[in-house]
Coordinates of C-alpha atoms in Angstrom, one line a residue:
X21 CA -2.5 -18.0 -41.5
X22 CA 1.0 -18.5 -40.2
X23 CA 2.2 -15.9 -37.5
X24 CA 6.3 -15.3 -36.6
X25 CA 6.9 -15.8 -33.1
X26 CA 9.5 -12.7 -31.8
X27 CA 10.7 -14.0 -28.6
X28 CA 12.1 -10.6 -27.2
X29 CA 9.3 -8.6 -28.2
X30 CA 6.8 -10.8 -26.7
X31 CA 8.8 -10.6 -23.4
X32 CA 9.6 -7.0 -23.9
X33 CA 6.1 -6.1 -24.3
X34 CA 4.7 -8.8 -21.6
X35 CA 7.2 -7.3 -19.1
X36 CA 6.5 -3.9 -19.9
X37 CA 2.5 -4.4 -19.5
X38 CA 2.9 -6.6 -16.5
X39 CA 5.5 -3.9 -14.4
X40 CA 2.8 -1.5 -15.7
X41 CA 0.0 -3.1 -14.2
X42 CA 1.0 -4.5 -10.6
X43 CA 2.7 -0.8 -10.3
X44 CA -0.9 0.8 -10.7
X45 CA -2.6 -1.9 -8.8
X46 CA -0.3 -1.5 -5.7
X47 CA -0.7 2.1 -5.7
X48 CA -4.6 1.7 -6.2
X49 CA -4.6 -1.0 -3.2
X50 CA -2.1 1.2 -1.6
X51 CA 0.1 -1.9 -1.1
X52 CA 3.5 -0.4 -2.1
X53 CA 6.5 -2.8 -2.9
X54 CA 9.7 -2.2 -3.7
X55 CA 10.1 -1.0 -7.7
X56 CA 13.0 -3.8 -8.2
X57 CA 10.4 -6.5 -6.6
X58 CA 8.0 -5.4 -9.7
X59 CA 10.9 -5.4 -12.6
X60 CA 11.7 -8.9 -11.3
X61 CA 9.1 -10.0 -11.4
X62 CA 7.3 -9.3 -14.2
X63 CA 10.8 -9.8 -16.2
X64 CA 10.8 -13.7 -14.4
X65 CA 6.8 -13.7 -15.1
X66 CA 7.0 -12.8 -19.1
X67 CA 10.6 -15.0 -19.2
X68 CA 7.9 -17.8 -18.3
X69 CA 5.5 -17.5 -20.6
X70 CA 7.5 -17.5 -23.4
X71 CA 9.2 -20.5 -22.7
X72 CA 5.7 -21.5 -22.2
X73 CA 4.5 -20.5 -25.7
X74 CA 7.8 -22.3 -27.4
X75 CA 7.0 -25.6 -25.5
X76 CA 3.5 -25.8 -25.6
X77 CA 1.9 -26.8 -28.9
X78 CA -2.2 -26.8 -27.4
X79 CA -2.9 -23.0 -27.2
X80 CA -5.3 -23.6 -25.0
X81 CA -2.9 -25.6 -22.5
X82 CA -0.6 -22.3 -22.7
X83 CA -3.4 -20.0 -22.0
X84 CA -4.5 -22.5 -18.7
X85 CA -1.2 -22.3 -17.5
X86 CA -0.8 -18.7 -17.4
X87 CA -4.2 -17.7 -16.2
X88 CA -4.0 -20.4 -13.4
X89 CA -0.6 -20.3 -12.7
X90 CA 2.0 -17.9 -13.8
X91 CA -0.5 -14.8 -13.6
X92 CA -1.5 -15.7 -9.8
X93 CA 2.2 -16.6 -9.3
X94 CA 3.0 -13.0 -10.3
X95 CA 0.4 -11.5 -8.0
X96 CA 1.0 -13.2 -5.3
X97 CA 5.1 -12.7 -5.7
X98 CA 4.4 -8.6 -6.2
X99 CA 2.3 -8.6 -2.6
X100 CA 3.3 -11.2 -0.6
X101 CA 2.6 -10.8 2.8
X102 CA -0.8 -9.6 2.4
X103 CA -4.4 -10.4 3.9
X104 CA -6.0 -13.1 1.1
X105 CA -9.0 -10.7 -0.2
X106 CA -5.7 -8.0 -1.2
X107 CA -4.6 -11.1 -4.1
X108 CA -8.1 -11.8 -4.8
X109 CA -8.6 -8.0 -5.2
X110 CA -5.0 -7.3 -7.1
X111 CA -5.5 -10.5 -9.4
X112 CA -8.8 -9.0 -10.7
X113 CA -7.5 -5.2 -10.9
X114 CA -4.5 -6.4 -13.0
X115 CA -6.5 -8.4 -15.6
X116 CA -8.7 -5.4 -15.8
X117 CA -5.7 -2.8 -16.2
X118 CA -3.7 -5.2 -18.4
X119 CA -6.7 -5.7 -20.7
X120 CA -7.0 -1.8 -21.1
X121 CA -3.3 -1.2 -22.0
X122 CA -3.0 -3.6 -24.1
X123 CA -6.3 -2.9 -25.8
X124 CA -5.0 0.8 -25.9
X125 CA -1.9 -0.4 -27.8
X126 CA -3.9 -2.5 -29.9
X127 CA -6.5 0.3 -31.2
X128 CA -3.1 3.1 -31.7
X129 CA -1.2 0.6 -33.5
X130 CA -4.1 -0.3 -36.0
X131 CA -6.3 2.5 -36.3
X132 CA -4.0 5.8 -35.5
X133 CA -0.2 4.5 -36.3
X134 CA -2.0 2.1 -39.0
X135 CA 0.3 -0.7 -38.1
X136 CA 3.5 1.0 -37.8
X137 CA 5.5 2.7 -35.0
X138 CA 4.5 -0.2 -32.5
X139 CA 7.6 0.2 -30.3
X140 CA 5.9 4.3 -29.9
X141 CA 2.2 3.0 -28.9
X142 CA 3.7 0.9 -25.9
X143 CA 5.2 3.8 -24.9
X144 CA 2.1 6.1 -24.7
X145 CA 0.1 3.5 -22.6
X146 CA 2.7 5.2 -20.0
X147 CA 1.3 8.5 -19.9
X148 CA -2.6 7.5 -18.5
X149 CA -1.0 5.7 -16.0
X150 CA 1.6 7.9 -15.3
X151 CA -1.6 10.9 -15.3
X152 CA -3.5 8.4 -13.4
X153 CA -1.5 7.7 -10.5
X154 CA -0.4 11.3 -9.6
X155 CA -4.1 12.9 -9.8
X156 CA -4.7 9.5 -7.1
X157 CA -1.9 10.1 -5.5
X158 CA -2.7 14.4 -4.8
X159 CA -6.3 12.8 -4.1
X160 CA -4.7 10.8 -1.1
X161 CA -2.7 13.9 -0.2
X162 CA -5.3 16.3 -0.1
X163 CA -7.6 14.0 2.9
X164 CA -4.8 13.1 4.8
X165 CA -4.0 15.4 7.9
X166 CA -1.4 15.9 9.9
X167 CA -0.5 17.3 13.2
X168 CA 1.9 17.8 15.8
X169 CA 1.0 15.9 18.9
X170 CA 2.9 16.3 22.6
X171 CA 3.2 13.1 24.8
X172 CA 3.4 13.4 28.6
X173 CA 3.8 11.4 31.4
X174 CA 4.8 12.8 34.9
X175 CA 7.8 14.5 34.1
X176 CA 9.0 13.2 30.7
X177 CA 7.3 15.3 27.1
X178 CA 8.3 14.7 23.6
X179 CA 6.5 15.9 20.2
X180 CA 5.5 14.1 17.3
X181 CA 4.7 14.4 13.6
X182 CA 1.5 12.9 14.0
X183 CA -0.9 11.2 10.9
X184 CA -4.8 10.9 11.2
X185 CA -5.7 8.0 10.1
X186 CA -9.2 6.8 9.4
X187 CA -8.4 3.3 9.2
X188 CA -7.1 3.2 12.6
X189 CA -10.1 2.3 14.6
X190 CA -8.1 -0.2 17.5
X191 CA -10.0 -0.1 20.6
X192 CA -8.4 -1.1 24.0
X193 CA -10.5 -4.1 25.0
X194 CA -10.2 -3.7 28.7
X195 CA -11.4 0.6 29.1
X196 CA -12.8 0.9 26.0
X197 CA -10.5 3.7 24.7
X198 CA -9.3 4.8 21.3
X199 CA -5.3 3.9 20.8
X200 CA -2.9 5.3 19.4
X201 CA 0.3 3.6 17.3
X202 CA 4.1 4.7 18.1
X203 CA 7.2 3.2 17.3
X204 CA 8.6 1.3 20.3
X205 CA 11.6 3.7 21.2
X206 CA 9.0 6.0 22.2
X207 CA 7.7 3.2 24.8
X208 CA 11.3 3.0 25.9
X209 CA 11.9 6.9 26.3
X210 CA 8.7 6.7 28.9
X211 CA 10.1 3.3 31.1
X212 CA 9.1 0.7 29.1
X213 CA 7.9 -2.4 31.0
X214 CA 9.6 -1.5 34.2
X215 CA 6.9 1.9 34.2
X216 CA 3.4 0.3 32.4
X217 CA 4.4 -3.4 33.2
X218 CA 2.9 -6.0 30.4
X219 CA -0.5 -5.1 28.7
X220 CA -1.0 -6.7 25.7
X221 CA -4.0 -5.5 23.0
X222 CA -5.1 -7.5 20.2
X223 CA -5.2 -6.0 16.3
X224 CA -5.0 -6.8 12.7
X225 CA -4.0 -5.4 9.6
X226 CA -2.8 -5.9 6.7
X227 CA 0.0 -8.4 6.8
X228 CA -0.6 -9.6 10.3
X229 CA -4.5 -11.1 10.3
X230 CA -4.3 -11.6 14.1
X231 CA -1.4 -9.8 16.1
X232 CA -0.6 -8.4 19.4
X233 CA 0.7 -4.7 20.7
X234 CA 2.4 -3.4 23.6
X235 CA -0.5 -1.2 24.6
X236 CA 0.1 1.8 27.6
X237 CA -1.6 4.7 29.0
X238 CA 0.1 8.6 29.2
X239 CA -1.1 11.0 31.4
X240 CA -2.0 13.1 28.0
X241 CA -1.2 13.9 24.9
X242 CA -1.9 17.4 22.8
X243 CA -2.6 17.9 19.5
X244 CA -2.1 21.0 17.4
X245 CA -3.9 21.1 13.7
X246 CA -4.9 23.9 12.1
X247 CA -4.5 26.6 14.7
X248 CA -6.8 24.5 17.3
X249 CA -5.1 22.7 20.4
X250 CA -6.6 20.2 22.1
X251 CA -6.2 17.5 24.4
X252 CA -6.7 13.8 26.0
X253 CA -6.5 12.8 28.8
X254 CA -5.5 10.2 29.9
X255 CA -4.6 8.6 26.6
X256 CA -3.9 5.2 25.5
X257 CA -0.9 4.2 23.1
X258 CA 0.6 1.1 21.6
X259 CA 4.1 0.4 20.8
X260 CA 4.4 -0.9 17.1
X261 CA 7.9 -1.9 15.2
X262 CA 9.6 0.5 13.7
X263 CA 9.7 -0.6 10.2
X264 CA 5.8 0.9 9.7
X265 CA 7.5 4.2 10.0
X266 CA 10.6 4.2 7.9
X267 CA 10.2 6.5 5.6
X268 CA 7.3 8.2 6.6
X269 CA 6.5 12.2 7.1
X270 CA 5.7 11.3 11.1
X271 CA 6.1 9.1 13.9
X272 CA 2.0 8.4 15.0
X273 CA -1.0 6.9 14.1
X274 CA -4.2 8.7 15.5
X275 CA -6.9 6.7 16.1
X276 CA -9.7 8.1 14.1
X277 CA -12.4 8.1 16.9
X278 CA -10.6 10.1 19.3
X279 CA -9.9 13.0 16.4
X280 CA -14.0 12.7 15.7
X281 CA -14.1 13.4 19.7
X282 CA -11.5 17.1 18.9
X283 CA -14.6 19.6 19.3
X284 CA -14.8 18.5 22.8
X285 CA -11.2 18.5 23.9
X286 CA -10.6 22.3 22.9
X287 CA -7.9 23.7 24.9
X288 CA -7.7 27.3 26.0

């Protein structure tokens, strides 16, 4: 059987499935990249394996080179910098999630559009994703809290749009207490070095395996969620850069362990 070979469908439809599929894997692995990053891409990605198809006459030498090196290529383009179980993790999602939209095209465009209307089935693989992503996305909204927290330290207080997050687990190595992340300006508004002096904590996360913070101690800081106030004292932050905050709702990171501590730091 001899098959036509449609160069701009096959890219179309590659592209399409591929911006699909890294789009839904960074919003499962919550690693978020910039939309254009993803278009790019996938567009350079697909671009790729048609010339690949046109040049190659062993099928099987095409299908090596894009399971081995344009498909990893992709991933690794879509979520660079990342820790290396998040491309071991996103290469396997995106096989997975490519498979099912493409097997989802397949099965409309044979058995319910009876090989017509092609251009239309693509089209509806958008709306499970599309379904898909917002109920994980109200999911994520729904357990994430957020409060207003008051930093102070002898006579200086400022507030802050706070998150609680349960990945943040740092411990300060040297009195064994939860910290806290804030952007740096907030260690400058309270002296800086010339106040705390130099007291670096170790951490990692994603992007940055093995890292170092800025890490100080407040006299307090006071935390209103929910119509309960309480407090720590003393408490320990750490200065982070600010770029982990652009964008965001708020302006701190709760350590996790202090907020499983709240029912004993009720303030009347």
């Amino acid at each position: 059987m001899n098959y036509v070979f449609y160069a701009d469908v096959f890219f179309l439809t590659n592209c399409y499935l591929d911006f699909l599929a890294v789009y839904a894997v960074g919003e499962l692995l919550n690693q978020k990249k910039r939309l254009l990053r993803y278009l790019i891409v996938s567009a350079v990605g697909s671009l790729a394996g048609c010339v690949l198809f046109a040049v190659l006459q062993d099928y099987d030498m095409y299908l090596l080179c894009m399971h081995f090196m344009i498909n990893p290529g992709l991933v690794f383009c879509c979520f660079f910098p990342a820790e290396k179980r998040i491309y071991g993790k996103a290469f396997c999602l995106m096989y997975f999630v490519v498979l099912l939209l493409g097997g989802s095209v397949e099965w409309m465009y044979v058995t319910v559009c009876g090989r017509t209307y092609y251009e239309l089935c693509l089209f509806f693989t958008l709306i499970p994703v599309t379904v898909f992503l917002y109920i994980l996305r109200k999911k994520r909204k729904s357990v994430q809290c957020f409060c207003r927290v008051w930093i102070k330290h002898k006579e200086k207080e400022i507030a802050l749009p706070a998150l609680y997050d349960t990945g943040n687990r740092l411990i300060d190595p040297y009195i064994k207490e939860p910290v806290h992340i804030v952007p740096k300006d907030v260690y400058e508004t309270f002296g800086g070095m010339e106040t705390f002096g130099v007291r670096l904590i170790p951490f990692s996360s994603v992007g940055c395996k093995n890292g170092m913070l800025q890490a100080f101690t407040v006299d307090s800081i006071r935390m209103e969620n929910e119509g309960a106030v309480y407090e720590i004292s003393p408490a320990v932050l750490a200065a982070a850069e600010e770029e982990i905050f652009k964008g965001r709702a708020y302006r701190m990171i709760l350590n996790s362990e202090s907020m499983e501590r709240k029912e004993e730091k009720i303030c009347t």
